[in-house]
Coordinates of C-alpha atoms in Angstrom, one line a residue:
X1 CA 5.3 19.8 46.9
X2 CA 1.8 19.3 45.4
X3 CA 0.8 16.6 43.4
X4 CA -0.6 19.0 40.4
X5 CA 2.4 18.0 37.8
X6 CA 2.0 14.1 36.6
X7 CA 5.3 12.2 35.9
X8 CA 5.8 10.7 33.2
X9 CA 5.3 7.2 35.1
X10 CA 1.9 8.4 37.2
X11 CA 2.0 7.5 40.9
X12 CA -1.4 5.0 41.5
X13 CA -1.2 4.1 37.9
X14 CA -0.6 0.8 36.4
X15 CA 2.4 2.1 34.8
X16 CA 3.9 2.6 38.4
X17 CA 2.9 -0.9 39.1
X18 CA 4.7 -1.9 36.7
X19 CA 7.5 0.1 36.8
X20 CA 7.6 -1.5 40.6
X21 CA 7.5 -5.5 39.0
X22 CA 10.9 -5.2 37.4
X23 CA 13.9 -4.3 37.9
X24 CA 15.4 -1.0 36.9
X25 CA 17.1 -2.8 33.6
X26 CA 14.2 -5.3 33.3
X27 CA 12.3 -1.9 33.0
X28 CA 14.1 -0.1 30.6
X29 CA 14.9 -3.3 28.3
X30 CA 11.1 -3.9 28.0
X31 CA 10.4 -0.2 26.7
X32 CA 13.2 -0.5 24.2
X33 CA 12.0 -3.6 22.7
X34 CA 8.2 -2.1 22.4
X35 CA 9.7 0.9 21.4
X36 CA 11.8 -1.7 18.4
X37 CA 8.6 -3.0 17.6
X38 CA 6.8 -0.1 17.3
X39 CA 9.0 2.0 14.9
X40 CA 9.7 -1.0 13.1
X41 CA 6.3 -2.5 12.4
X42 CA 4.9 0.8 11.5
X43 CA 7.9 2.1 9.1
X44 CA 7.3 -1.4 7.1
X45 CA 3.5 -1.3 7.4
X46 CA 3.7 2.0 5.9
X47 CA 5.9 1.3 3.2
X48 CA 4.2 -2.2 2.4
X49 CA 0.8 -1.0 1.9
X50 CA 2.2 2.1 -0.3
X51 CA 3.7 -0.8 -2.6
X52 CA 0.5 -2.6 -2.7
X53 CA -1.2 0.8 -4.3
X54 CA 1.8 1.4 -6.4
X55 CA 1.8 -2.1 -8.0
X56 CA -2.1 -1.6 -8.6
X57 CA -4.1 -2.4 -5.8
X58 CA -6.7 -0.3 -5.3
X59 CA -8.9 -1.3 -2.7
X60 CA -9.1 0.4 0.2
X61 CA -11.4 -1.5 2.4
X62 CA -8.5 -4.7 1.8
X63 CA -5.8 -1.9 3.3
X64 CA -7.9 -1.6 6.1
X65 CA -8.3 -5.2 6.3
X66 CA -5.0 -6.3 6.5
X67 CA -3.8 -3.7 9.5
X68 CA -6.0 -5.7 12.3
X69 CA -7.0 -9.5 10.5
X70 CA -3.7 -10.4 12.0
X71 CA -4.8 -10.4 15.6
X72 CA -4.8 -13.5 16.3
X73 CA -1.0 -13.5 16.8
X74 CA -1.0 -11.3 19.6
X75 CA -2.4 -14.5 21.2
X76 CA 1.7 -15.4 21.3
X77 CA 2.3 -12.8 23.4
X78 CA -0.9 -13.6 25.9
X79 CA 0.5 -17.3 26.5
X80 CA 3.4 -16.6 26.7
X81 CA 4.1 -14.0 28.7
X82 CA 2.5 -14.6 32.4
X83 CA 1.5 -11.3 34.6
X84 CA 1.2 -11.6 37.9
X85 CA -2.4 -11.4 39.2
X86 CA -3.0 -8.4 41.0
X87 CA -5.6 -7.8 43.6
X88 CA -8.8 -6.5 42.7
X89 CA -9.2 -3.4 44.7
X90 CA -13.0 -2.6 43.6
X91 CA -16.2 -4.5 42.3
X92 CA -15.6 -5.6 38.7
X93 CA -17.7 -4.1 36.0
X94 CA -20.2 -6.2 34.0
X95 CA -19.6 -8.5 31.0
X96 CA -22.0 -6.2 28.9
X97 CA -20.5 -2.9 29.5
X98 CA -17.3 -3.8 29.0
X99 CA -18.2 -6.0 25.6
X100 CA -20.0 -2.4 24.6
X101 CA -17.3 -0.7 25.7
X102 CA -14.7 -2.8 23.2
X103 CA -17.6 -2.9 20.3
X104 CA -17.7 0.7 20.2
X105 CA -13.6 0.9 20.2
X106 CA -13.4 -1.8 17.7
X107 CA -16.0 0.2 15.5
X108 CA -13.6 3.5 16.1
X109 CA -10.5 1.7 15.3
X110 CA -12.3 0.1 12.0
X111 CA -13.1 3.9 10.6
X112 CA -9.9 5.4 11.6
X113 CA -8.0 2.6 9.5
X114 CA -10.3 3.6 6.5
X115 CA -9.1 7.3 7.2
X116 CA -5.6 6.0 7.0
X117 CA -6.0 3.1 4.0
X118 CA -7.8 6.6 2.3
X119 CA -5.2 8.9 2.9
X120 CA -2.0 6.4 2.1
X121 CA -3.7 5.9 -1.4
X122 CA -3.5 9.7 -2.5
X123 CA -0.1 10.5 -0.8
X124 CA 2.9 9.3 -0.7
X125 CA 4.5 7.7 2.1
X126 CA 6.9 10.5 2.9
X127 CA 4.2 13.3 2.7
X128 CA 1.7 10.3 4.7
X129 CA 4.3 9.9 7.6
X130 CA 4.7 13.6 7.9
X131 CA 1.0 14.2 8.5
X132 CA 0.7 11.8 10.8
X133 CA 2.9 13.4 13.1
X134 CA 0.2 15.4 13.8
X135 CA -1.2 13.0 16.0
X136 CA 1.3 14.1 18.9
X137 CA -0.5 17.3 18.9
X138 CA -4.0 16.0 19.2
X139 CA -3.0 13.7 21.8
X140 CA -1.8 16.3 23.8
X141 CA -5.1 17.8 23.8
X142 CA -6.8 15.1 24.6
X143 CA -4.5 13.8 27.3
X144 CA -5.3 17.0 28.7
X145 CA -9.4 17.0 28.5
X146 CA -9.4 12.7 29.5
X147 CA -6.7 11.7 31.0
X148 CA -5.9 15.0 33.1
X149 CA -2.2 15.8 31.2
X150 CA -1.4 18.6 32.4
X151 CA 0.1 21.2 30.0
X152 CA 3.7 22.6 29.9
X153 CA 5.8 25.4 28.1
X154 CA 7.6 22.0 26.2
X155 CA 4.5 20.6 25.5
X156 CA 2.4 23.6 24.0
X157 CA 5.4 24.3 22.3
X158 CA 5.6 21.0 20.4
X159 CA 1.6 21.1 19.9
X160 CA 2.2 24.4 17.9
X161 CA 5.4 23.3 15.7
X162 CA 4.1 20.3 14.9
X163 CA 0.9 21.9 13.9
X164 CA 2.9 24.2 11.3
X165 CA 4.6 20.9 10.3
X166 CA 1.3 19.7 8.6
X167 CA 0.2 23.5 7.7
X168 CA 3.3 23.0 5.3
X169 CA 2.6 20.0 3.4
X170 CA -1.4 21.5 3.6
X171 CA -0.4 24.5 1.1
X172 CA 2.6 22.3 -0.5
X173 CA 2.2 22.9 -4.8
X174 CA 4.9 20.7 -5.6
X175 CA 3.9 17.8 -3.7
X176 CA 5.2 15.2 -6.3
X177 CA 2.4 12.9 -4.6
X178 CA 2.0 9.6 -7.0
X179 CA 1.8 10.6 -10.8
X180 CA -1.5 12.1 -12.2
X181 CA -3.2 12.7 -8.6
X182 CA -5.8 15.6 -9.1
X183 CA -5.2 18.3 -6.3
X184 CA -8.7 17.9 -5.5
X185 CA -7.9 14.4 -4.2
X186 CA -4.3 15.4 -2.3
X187 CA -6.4 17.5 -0.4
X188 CA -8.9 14.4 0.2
X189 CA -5.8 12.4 1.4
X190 CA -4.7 15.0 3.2
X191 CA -7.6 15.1 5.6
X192 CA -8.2 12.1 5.9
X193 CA -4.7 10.9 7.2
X194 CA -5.2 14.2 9.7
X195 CA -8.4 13.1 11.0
X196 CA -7.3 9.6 11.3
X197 CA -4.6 10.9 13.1
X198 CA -6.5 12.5 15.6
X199 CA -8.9 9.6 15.7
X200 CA -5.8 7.4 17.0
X201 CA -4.4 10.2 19.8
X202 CA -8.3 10.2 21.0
X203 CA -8.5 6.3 20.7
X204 CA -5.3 5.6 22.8
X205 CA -6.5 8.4 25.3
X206 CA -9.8 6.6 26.2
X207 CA -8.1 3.0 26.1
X208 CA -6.0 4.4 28.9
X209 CA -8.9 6.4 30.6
X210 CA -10.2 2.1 30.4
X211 CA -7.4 0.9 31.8
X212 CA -7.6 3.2 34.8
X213 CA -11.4 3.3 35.3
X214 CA -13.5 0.8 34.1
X215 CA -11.1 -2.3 34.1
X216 CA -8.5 -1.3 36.9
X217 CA -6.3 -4.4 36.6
X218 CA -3.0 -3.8 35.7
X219 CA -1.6 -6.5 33.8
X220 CA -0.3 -7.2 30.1
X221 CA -2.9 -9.8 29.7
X222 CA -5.5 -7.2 30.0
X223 CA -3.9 -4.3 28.3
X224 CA -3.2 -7.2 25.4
X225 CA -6.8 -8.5 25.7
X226 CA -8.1 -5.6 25.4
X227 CA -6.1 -4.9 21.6
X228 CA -7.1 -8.4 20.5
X229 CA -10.9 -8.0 21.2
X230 CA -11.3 -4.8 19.7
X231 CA -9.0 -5.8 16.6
X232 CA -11.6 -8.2 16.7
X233 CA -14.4 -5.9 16.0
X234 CA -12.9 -4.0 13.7
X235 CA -11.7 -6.7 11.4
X236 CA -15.5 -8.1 11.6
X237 CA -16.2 -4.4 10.6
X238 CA -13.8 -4.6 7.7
X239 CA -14.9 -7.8 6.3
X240 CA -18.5 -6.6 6.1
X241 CA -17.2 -3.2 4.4
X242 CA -15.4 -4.9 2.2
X243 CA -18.2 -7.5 1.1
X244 CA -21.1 -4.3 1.4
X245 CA -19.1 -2.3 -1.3
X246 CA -18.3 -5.1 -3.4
X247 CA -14.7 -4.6 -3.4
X248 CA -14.3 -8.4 -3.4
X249 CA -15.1 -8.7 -6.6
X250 CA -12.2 -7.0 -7.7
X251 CA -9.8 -9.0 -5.6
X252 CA -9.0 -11.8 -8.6
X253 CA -8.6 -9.0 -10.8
X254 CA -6.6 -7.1 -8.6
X255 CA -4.2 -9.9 -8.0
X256 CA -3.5 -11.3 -11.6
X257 CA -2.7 -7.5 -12.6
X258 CA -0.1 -6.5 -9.7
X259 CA 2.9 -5.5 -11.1
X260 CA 5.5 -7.9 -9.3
X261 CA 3.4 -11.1 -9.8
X262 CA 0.4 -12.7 -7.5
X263 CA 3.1 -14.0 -5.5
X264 CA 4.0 -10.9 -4.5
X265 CA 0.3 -9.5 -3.9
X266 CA -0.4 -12.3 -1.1
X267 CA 3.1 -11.7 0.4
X268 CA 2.3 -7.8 0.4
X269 CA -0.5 -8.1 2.3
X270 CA 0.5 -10.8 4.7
X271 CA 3.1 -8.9 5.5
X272 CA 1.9 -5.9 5.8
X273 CA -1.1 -7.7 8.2
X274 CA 2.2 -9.0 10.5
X275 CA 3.9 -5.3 10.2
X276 CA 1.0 -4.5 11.8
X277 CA 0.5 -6.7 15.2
X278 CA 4.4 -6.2 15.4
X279 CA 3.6 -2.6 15.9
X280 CA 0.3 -3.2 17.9
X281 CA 2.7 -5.4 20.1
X282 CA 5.0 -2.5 20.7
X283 CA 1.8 -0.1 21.0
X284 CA 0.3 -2.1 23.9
X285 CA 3.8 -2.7 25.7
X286 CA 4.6 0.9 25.8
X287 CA 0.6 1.7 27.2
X288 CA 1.0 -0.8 29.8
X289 CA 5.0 0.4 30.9
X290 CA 4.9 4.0 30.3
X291 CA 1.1 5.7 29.6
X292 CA -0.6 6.2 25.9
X293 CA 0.8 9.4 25.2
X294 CA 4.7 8.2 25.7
X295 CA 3.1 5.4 23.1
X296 CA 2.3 8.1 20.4
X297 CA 5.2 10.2 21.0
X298 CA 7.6 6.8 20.4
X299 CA 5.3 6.1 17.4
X300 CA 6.3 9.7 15.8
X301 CA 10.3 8.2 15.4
X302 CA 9.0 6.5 12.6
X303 CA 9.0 10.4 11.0
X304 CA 12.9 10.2 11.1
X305 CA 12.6 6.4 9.3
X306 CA 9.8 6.6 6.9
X307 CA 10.0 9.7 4.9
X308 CA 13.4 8.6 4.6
X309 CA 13.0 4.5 3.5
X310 CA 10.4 6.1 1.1
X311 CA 13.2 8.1 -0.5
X312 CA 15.0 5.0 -1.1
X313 CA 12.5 2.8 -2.0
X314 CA 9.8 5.1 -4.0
X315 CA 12.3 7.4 -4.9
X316 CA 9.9 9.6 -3.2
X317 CA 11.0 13.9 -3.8
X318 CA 12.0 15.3 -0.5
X319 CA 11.8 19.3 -1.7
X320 CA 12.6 21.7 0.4
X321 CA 8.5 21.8 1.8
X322 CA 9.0 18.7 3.1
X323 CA 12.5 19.0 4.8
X324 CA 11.3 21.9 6.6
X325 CA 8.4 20.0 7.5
X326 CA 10.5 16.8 8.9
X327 CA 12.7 18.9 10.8
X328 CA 9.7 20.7 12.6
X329 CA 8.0 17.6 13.2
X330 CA 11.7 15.9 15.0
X331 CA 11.9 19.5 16.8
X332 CA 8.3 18.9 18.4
X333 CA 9.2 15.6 19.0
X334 CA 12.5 16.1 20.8
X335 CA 10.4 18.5 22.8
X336 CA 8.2 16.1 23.9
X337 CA 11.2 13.9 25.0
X338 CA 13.0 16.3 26.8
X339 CA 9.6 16.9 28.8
X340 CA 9.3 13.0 29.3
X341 CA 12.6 13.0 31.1
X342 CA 12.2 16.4 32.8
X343 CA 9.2 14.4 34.3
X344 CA 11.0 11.2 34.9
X345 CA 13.7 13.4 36.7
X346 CA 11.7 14.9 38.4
X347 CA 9.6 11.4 39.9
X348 CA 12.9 10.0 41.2
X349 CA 13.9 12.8 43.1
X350 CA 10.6 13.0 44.9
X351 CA 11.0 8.9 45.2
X352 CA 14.3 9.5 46.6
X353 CA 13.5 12.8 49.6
X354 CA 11.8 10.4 52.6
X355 CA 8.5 12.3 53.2
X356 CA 8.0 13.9 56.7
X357 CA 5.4 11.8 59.3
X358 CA 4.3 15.8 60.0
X359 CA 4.3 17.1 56.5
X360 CA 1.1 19.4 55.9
X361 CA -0.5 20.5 52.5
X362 CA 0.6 22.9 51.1

């Protein structure tokens, strides 16, 4: 048996390491609480910062703000949780290349959160969510072209539903997106929340491709160091877009005329900023147990959560356009899963067959 297929826990990858750390149930507890996290902090992320545009905010370089200004409380995580200090099997590479190599990430995370602040403002959250679930099928590309994926029947499938999933909401006339929205600027939201979808499938692939070959130390601390840095940069890159546009003189303005109170305008976007690094949490602990691309298809749940909170709390329309749409988005999804456990099925059996002392390649 060759080693061409990759599980979905990659032999010689940190995720095998550590796999090997805990326990079976250790293991497994771990991923469900990032996987909690995850769904969690981006379903009320999602529906925070549509509240903060539907009770008049308007500024989208504050929306971008708020999703990584609330790094430093992943610092919680980094005392708190000890890893175990693994042995460096090659020569370390230099301060400079890897502070270039988090600037330029940082500066790539700070435009795909304008992407996303841009497209949440002309969309609603339901029709937002469901776009995004394009980002499975960009991430299988690139997993394939960096991180040497390799493709599968399950796997091209999903890539095409989920590709006529946001082909729907693409030609979708009765959108009911928030009242008065020209179509010229639906379609603006709608390309920028699929290009900041693929910006984030394409970020997680080369923080991986990092992990693997640049920093080769596989611990939470540095998977976790590695989110706070470049949240880091990209908050420094918010600020200064924020002051550059003059946004900031709005801000006073902005708060005295939101529509539950300027209470409630601070609380919006401290929350949302906390919604955030919950998810980021869940984001990093699913990289450093699983791989990047078991990180964006757990991130995709939030499709079965979000379009439907936003029902309940916008009141948002779900017409038939977007039912079809969700249910072709969970279809691509569950055939990602199945293909994650056909892989994980498949590891243990090999695990569990002793390998020959005279076995020759095949």
């Amino acid at each position: 048996m060759t080693d061409n297929e990759e599980p979905m826990i990659a032999r010689g990858t940190m995720s095998e390491l550590a796999f090997n750390k805990y326990k079976r149930w250790q293991w497994w507890f771990l991923v469900a609480l990032s996987i909690g996290f995850l769904i969690i902090g981006q379903s009320a992320a999602v529906i925070l910062g549509r509240f903060y545009y539907d009770q008049g905010g308007n500024s989208k370089w504050m929306a971008t703000l708020v999703q990584t200004v609330a790094f430093p409380l992943l610092f919680i995580p980094l005392c708190t949780i000890r890893s175990p200090e693994e042995a460096s099997t090659s020569v370390s590479p230099s301060i400079k290349f890897i502070v270039l190599i988090y600037f330029v990430l940082g500066v790539l995370i700070a435009a795909d959160n304008m992407m996303y602040s841009t497209g949440l403002l002309y969309l609603s959250a339901s029709t937002y969510s469901l776009i995004c679930a394009s980002q499975l099928a960009f991430n299988a590309v690139f997993s394939y072209f960096i991180n040497a994926q390799k493709f599968t029947a399950l796997i091209i499938n999903s890539t095409v539903i989920l590709t006529f999933s946001a082909s729907l909401l693409a030609i979708n006339e009765d959108s009911h997106e928030p009242s008065g929205l020209s179509k010229g600027k639906y379609l603006i939201g709608f390309l920028c929340t699929l290009g900041a979808s693929a910006g984030y499938s394409l970020l997680l692939s080369l923080m991986q491709l990092t992990f693997e070959k640049v920093l080769k130390k596989e611990t939470f601390s540095v998977v976790l160091e590695m989110q706070i840095y470049t949240s880091l940069v990209a908050t420094s890159a918010a600020v200064i877009g924020l002051f550059a546009s003059g946004e900031w003189r709005t801000m006073h303005g902005e708060m005295e005329g939101f529509g539950k109170g300027q209470v409630a305008y601070v609380m919006t976007l401290v929350w949302t900023a906390i919604a955030w690094q919950v998810c980021s949490v869940g984001v990093v602990g699913l990289i450093f147990l699983v791989s990047s691309l078991y990180s964006n298809v757990i991130s995709t749940v939030s499709l079965a959560v979000t379009p439907i909170a936003a029902v309940i709390v916008f009141h948002d329309k779900m017409n038939g356009v977007k039912i079809i749409s969700m249910l072709l988005a969970l279809w691509g999804f569950a055939s990602y899963i199945y293909q994650n456990y056909l892989d994980d099925a498949k590891a243990r059996r090999a695990q569990a067959v002793p390998k020959p002392q005279n076995d020759s390649a095949c």
